[in-house]
Coordinates of C-alpha atoms in Angstrom, one line a residue:
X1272 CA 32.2 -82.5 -9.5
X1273 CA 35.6 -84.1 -8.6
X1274 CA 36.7 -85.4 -5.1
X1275 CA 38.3 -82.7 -3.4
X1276 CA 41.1 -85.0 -2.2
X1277 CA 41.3 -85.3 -6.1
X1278 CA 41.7 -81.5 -7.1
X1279 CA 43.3 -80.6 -4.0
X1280 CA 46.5 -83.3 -4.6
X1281 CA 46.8 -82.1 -8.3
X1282 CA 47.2 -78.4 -7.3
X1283 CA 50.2 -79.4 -5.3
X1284 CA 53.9 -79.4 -6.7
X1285 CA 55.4 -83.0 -7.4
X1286 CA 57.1 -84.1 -3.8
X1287 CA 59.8 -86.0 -6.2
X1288 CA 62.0 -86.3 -2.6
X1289 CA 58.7 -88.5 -1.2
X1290 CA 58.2 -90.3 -4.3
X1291 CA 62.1 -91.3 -4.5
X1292 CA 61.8 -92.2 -0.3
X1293 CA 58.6 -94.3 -1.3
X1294 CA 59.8 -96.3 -4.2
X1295 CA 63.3 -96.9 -2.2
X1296 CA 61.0 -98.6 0.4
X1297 CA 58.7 -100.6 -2.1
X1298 CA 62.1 -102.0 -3.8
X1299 CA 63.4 -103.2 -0.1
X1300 CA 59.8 -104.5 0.4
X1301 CA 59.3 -106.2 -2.7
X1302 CA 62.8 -107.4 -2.5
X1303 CA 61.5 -109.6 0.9
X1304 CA 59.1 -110.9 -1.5
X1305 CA 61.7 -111.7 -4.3
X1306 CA 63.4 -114.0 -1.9
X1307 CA 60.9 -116.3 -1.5
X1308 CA 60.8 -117.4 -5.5
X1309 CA 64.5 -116.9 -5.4
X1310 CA 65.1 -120.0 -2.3
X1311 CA 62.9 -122.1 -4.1
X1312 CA 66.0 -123.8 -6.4
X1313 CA 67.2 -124.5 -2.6
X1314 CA 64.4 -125.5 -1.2
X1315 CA 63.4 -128.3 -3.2
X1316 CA 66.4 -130.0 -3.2
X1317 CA 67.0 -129.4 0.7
X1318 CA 63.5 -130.4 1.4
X1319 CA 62.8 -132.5 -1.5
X1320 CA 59.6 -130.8 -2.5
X1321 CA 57.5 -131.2 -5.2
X1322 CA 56.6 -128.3 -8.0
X1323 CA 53.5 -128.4 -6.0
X1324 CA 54.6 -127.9 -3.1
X1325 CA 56.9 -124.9 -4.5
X1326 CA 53.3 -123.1 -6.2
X1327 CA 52.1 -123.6 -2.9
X1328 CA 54.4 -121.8 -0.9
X1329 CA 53.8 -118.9 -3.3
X1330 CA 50.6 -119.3 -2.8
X1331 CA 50.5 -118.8 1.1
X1332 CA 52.7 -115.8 0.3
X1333 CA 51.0 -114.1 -2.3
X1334 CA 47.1 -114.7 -1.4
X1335 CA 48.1 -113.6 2.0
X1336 CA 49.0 -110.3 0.0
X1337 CA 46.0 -110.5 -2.2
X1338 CA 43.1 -111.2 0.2
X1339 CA 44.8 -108.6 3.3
X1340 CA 45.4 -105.5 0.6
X1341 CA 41.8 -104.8 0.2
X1342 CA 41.3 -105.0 3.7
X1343 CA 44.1 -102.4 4.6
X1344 CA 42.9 -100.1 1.9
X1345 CA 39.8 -99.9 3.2
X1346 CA 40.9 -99.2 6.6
X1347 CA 43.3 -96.3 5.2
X1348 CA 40.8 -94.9 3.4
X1349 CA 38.7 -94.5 6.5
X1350 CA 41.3 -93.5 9.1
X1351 CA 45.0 -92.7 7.1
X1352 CA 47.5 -94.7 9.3
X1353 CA 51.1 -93.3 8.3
X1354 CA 53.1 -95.8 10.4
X1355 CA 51.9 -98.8 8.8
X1356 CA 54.7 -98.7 6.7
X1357 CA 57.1 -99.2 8.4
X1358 CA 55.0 -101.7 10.7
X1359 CA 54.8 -103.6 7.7
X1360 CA 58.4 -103.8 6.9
X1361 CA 59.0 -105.1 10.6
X1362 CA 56.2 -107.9 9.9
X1363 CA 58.6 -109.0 6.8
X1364 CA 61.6 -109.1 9.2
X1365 CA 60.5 -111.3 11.0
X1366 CA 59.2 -113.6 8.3
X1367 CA 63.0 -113.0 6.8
X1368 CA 64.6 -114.3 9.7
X1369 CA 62.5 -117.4 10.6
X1370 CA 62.8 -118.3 6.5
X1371 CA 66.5 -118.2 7.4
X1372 CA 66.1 -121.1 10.0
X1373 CA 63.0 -123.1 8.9
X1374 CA 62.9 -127.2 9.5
X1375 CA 60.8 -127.8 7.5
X1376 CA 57.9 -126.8 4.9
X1377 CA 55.2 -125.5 7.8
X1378 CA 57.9 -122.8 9.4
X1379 CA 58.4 -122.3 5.7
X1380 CA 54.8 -121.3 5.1
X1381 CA 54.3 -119.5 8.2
X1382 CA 57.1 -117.0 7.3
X1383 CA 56.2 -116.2 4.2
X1384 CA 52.8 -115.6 5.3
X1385 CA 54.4 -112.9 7.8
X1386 CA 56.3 -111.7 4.8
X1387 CA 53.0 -111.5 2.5
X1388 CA 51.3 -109.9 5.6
X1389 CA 53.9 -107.3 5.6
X1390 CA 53.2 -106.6 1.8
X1391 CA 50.1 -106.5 2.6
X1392 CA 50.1 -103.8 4.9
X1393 CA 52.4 -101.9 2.9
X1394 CA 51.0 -101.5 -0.8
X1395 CA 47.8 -99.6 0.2
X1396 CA 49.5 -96.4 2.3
X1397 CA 52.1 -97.0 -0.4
X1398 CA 50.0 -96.2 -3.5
X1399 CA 48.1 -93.5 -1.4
X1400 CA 51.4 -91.6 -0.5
X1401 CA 52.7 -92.0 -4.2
X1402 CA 48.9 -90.6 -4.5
X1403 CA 49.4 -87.6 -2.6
X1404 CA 52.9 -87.1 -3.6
X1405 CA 51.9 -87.5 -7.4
X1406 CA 51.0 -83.5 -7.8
X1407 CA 49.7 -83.2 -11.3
X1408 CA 51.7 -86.3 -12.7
X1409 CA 50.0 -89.0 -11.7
X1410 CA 51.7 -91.2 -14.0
X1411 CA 55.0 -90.6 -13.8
X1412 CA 54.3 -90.6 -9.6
X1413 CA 52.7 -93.9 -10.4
X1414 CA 55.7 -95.3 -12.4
X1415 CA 58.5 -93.8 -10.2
X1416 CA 56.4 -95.7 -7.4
X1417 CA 56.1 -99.5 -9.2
X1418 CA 59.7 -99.0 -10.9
X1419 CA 60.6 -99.6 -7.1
X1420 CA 59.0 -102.6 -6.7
X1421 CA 59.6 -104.1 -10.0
X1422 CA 63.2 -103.4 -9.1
X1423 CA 63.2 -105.3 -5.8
X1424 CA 61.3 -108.4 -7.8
X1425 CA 63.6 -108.6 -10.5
X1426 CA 66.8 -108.8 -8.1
X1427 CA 65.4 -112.6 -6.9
X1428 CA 68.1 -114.4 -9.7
X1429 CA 70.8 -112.0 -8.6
X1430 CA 69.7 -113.5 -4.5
X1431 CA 69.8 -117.3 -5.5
X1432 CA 73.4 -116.8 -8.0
X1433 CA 75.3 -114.9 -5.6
X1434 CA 73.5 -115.7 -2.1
X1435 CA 71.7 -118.8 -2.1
X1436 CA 73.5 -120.8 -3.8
X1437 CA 76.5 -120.4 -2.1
X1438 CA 75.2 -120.1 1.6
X1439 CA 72.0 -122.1 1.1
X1440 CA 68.4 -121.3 3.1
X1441 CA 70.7 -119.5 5.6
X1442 CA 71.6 -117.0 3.4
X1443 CA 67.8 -115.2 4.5
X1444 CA 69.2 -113.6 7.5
X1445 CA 71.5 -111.1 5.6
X1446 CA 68.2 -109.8 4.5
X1447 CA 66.8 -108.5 7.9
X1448 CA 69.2 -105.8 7.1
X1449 CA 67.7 -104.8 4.1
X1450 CA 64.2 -104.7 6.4
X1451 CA 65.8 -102.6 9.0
X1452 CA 66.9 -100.4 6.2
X1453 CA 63.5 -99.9 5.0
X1454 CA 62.1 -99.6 8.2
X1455 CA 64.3 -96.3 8.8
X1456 CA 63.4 -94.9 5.1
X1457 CA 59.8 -95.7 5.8
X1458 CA 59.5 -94.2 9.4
X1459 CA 61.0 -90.6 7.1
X1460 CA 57.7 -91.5 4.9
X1461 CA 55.4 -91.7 7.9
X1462 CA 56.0 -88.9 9.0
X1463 CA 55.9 -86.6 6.3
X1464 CA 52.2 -88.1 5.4
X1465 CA 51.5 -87.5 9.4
X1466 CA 52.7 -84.2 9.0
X1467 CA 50.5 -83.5 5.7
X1468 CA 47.4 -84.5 7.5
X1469 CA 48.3 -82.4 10.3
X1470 CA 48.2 -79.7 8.3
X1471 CA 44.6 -80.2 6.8
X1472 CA 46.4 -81.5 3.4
X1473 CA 42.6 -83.1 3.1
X1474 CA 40.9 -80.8 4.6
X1475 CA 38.4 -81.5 8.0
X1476 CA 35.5 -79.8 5.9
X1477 CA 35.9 -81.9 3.1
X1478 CA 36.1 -85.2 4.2
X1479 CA 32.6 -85.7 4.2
X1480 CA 33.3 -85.3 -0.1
X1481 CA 35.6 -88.1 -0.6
X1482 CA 33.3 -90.2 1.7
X1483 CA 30.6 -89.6 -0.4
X1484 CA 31.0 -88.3 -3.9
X1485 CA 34.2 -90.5 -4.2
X1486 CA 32.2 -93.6 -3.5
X1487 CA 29.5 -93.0 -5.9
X1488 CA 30.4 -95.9 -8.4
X1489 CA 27.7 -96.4 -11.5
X1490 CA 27.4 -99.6 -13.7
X1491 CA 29.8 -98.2 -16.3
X1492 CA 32.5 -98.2 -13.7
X1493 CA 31.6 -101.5 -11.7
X1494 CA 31.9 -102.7 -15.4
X1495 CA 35.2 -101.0 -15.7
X1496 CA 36.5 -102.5 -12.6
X1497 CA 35.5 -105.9 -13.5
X1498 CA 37.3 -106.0 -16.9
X1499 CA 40.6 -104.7 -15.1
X1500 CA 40.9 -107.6 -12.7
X1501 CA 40.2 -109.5 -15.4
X1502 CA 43.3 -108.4 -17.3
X1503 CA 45.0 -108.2 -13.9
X1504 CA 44.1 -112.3 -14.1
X1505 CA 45.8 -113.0 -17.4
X1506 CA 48.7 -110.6 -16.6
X1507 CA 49.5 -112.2 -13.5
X1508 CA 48.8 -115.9 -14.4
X1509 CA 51.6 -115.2 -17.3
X1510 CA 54.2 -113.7 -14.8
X1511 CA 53.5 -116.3 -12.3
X1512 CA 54.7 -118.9 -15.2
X1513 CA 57.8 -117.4 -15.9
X1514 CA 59.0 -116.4 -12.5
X1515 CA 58.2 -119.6 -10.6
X1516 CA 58.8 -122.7 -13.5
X1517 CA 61.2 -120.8 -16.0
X1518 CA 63.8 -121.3 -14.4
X1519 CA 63.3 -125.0 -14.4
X1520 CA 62.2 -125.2 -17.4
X1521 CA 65.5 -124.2 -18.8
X1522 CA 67.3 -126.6 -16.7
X1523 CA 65.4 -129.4 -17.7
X1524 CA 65.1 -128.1 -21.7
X1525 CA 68.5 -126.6 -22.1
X1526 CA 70.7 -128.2 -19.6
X1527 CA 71.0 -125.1 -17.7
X1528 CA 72.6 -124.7 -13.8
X1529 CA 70.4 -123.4 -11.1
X1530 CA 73.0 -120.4 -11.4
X1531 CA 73.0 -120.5 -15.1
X1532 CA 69.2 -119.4 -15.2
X1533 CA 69.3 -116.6 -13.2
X1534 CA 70.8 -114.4 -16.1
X1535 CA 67.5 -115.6 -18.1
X1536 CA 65.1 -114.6 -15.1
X1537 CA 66.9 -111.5 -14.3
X1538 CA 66.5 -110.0 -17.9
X1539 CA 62.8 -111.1 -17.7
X1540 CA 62.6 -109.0 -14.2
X1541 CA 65.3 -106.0 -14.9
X1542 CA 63.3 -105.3 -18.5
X1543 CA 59.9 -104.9 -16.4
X1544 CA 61.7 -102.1 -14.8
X1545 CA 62.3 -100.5 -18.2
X1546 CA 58.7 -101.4 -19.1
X1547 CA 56.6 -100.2 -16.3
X1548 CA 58.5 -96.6 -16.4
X1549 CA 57.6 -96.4 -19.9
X1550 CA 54.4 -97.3 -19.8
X1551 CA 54.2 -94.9 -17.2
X1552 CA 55.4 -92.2 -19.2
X1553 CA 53.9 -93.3 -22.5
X1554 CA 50.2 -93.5 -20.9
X1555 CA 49.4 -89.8 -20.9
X1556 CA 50.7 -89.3 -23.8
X1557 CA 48.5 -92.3 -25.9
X1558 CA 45.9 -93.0 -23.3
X1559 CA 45.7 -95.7 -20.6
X1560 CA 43.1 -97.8 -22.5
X1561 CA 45.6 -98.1 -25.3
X1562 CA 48.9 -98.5 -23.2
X1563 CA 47.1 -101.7 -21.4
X1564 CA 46.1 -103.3 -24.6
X1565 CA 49.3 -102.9 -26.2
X1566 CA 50.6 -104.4 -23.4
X1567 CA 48.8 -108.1 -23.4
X1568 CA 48.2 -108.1 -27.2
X1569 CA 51.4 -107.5 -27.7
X1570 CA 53.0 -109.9 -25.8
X1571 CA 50.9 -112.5 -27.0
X1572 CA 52.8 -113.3 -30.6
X1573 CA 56.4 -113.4 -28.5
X1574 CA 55.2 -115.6 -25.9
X1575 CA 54.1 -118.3 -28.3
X1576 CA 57.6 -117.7 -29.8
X1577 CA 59.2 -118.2 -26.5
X1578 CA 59.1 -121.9 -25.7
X1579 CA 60.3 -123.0 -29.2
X1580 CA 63.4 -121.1 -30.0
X1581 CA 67.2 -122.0 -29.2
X1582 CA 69.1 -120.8 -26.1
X1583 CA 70.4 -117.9 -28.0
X1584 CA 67.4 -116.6 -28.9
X1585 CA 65.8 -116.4 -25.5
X1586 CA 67.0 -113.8 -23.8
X1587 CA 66.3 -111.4 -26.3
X1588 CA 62.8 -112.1 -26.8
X1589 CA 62.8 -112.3 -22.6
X1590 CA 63.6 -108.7 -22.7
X1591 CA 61.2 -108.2 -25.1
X1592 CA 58.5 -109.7 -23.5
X1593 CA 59.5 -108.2 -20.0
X1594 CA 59.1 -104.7 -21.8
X1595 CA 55.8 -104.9 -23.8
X1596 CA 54.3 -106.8 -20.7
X1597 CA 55.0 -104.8 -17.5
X1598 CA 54.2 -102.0 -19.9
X1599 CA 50.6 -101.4 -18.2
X1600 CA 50.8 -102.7 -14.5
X1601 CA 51.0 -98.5 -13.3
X1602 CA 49.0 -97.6 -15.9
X1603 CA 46.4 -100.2 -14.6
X1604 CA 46.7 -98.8 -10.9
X1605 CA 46.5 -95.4 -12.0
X1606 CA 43.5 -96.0 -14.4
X1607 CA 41.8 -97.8 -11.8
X1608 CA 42.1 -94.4 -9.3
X1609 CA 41.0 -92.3 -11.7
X1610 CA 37.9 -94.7 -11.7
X1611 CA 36.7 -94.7 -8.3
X1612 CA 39.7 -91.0 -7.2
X1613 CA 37.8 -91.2 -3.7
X1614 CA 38.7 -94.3 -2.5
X1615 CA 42.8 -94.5 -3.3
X1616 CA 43.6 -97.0 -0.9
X1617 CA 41.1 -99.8 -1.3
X1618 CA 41.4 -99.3 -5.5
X1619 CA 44.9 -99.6 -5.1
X1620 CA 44.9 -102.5 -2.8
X1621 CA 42.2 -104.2 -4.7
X1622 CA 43.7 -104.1 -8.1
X1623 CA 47.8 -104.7 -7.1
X1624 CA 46.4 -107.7 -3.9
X1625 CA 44.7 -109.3 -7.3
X1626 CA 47.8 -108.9 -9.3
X1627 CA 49.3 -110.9 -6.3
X1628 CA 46.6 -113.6 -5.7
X1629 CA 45.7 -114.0 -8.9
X1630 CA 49.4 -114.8 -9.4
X1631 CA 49.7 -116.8 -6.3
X1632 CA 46.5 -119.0 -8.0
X1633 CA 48.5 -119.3 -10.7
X1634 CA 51.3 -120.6 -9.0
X1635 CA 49.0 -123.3 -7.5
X1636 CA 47.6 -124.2 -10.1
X1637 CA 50.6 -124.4 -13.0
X1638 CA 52.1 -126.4 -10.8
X1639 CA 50.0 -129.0 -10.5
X1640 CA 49.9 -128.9 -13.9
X1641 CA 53.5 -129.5 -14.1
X1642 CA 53.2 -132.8 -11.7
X1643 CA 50.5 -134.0 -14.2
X1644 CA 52.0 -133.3 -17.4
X1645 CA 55.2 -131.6 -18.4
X1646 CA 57.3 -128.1 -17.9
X1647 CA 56.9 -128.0 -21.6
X1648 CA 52.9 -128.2 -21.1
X1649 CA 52.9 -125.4 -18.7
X1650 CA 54.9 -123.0 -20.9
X1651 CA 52.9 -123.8 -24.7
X1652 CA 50.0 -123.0 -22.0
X1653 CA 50.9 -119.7 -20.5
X1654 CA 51.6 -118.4 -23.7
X1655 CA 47.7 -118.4 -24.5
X1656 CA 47.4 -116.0 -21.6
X1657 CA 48.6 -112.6 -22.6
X1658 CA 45.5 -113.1 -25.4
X1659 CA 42.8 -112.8 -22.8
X1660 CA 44.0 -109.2 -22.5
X1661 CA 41.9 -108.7 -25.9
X1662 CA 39.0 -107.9 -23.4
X1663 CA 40.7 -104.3 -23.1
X1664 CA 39.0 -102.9 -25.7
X1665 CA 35.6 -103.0 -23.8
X1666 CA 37.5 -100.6 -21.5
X1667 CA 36.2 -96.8 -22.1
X1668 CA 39.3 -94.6 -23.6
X1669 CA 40.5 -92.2 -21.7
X1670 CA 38.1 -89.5 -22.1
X1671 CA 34.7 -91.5 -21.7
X1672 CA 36.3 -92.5 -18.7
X1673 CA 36.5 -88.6 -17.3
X1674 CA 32.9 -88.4 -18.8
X1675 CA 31.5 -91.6 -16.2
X1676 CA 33.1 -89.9 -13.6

């Protein structure tokens, strides 16, 4: 027998005006996140850092995210808390405006660490209102939902050409605008979910259901689980590559401005867009399973490619890669619901916090790397990544996965 939370969401019409509201407010969240990689050209010559000092700053910002999501989820899942959102986006406002004036790299840390908190908070009731919202379309609720982030990520080249570079760390403050912005959209969120429990939208009687059969997990599902943060791992480590040392990479390989290789990064970020609303869409149609192995495998062969061809040649297989890679990241969220449908908010703040810390690891760790050996190192390594994602085909398809449940 299904959740009720489960059966009672699908026999609801698709809120499309919520969805649209939702992934508005996850783009103007996740675009306080893309700020942070996007200062970092700045930062490291205003501050003379080192690359591992840069990985470390995305570090405090993304493990914040990754080890706080979980912990959020499970509180939503046991008392829903509409007005986290916009909570959260006031939490990243903050951060925002003491990034704009930090000294030095500790105020640095400390205000991306409000930021991540804010990220934090938000994902969870995020997910769970693109949840609710999703009616019988989970995937293309799912996708509408991460397009909106991925949009807000992939506008950090378009910050450092056209903010940061001329204005410098400064340049921050303009975006406790976009905060305040998101707080308003998010407050019109809150309080259509408020209203929706008001209204018994899970109903009193059947609580005591998605407390219980909802969090009835067997070994084929912990199993299930396992394997995806697994992938989450490779996925993440490879993004973390290319967002935070690309861009250096190209200056030091191709001679390339700080301004220069924003174009490269953008079409790496912008193609996810195209990606994850295709993967989306494509998922129902030739199952989850198979939409997250295409997505790794396939990026594998064009991320060996990428490090060895000439300037002209790299921002097509960029796009490319930003496609077939971002292909499965709502298809992963959405799989990993239909796993474990009674507890949405922890799921959901499990598996995208790992995409996050995992990422934020990477970071770390790739960039120590760097210091030891090379840019060129790092990037003939990441490219090794997207093959972990082979592991995938352990993953039940799509209808042994209904039978487990």
């Amino acid at each position: 027998m299904q959740p009720a939370v489960k059966s009672n969401v699908v026999s609801q019409s698709t809120m499309y005006q919520i969805l649209f509201a939702i992934s508005l407010g996850h783009l103007l969240n996740d675009s306080m996140q893309a700020v942070v990689p996007a200062i970092f050209p700045i930062l490291e010559k205003t501050m003379n850092l080192t690359y591992t000092e840069i990985g470390f700053i995305a570090f405090v910002l993304n493990m914040t995210s990754s080890v706080m999501q979980p912990v959020f989820g499970i509180f939503s899942d046991r008392k829903p808390s509409p007005f986290l959102l916009p909570i959260g986006m006031a939490s990243s406002l903050l951060g925002m405006l003491c990034l704009a004036f930090a000294p030095n790299l500790i105020v640095v840390l400390l205000s991306v660490l409000l930021i991540g908190l804010g990220s934090a908070i938000f994902h969870p009731e995020g997910s769970k209102v693109a949840y609710l919202a999703s009616g019988s379309k989970r995937g293309l609720s799912q996708a509408i939902y991460q397009v909106g982030g991925n949009t807000g990520n992939s506008l950090a080249p378009i910050f450092t050409a056209l903010i940061f570079v001329p204005l410098g760390q400064k340049g921050a403050a303009w975006f406790t605008i976009l905060a305040g912005i998101g707080i308003c959209v998010l407050i019109y969120v809150s309080m259509w979910y408020r209203n929706k429990l008001n209204e018994n939208f899970i109903p009193q009687k059947n609580k005591a259901l998605v407390k219980t059969e909802g969090t009835s997990i067997t070994k084929a599902v912990k199993f299930a689980i396992i394997l995806l943060i697994f992938i989450t791992f490779a996925r993440s480590w490879y993004s973390a590559g290319i967002g935070n040392y690309y861009q250096f990479y190209l200056i030091n390989s191709y001679g390339l401005s700080i301004k220069s290789t924003q174009l490269y990064l953008f079409i790496f970020m912008i193609s996810g867009v195209v990606g994850t609303f295709i993967g989306g869409t494509l998922a129902d149609r030739f199952g989850k399973r198979n939409m997250i192995l295409f997505s790794l495998v396939g990026t594998f062969p064009l991320a060996l490619l990428l490090p060895h061809v000439s300037l002209i040649a790299v921002i097509p297989i960029l796009f490319l890669i930003g496609i077939i890679s971002s292909s499965s990241f709502s298809v992963i969220v959405v799989y990993a619901q239909e796993l474990v449908p009674g507890k949405v908010g922890l799921v959901s703040g499990l598996i995208v916090g790992l995409a996050f810390g995992m990422g934020a690891l990477g970071a770390v760790l790739l960039g120590v790397i760097a210091d030891a050996t090379s840019l060129t190192f790092v990037m003939n390594l990441c490219s090794y990544l997207p093959l972990l994602g082979l592991v995938a085909f352990m993953l039940p398809n799509d209808r042994e996965k209904k039978l487990s449940n």
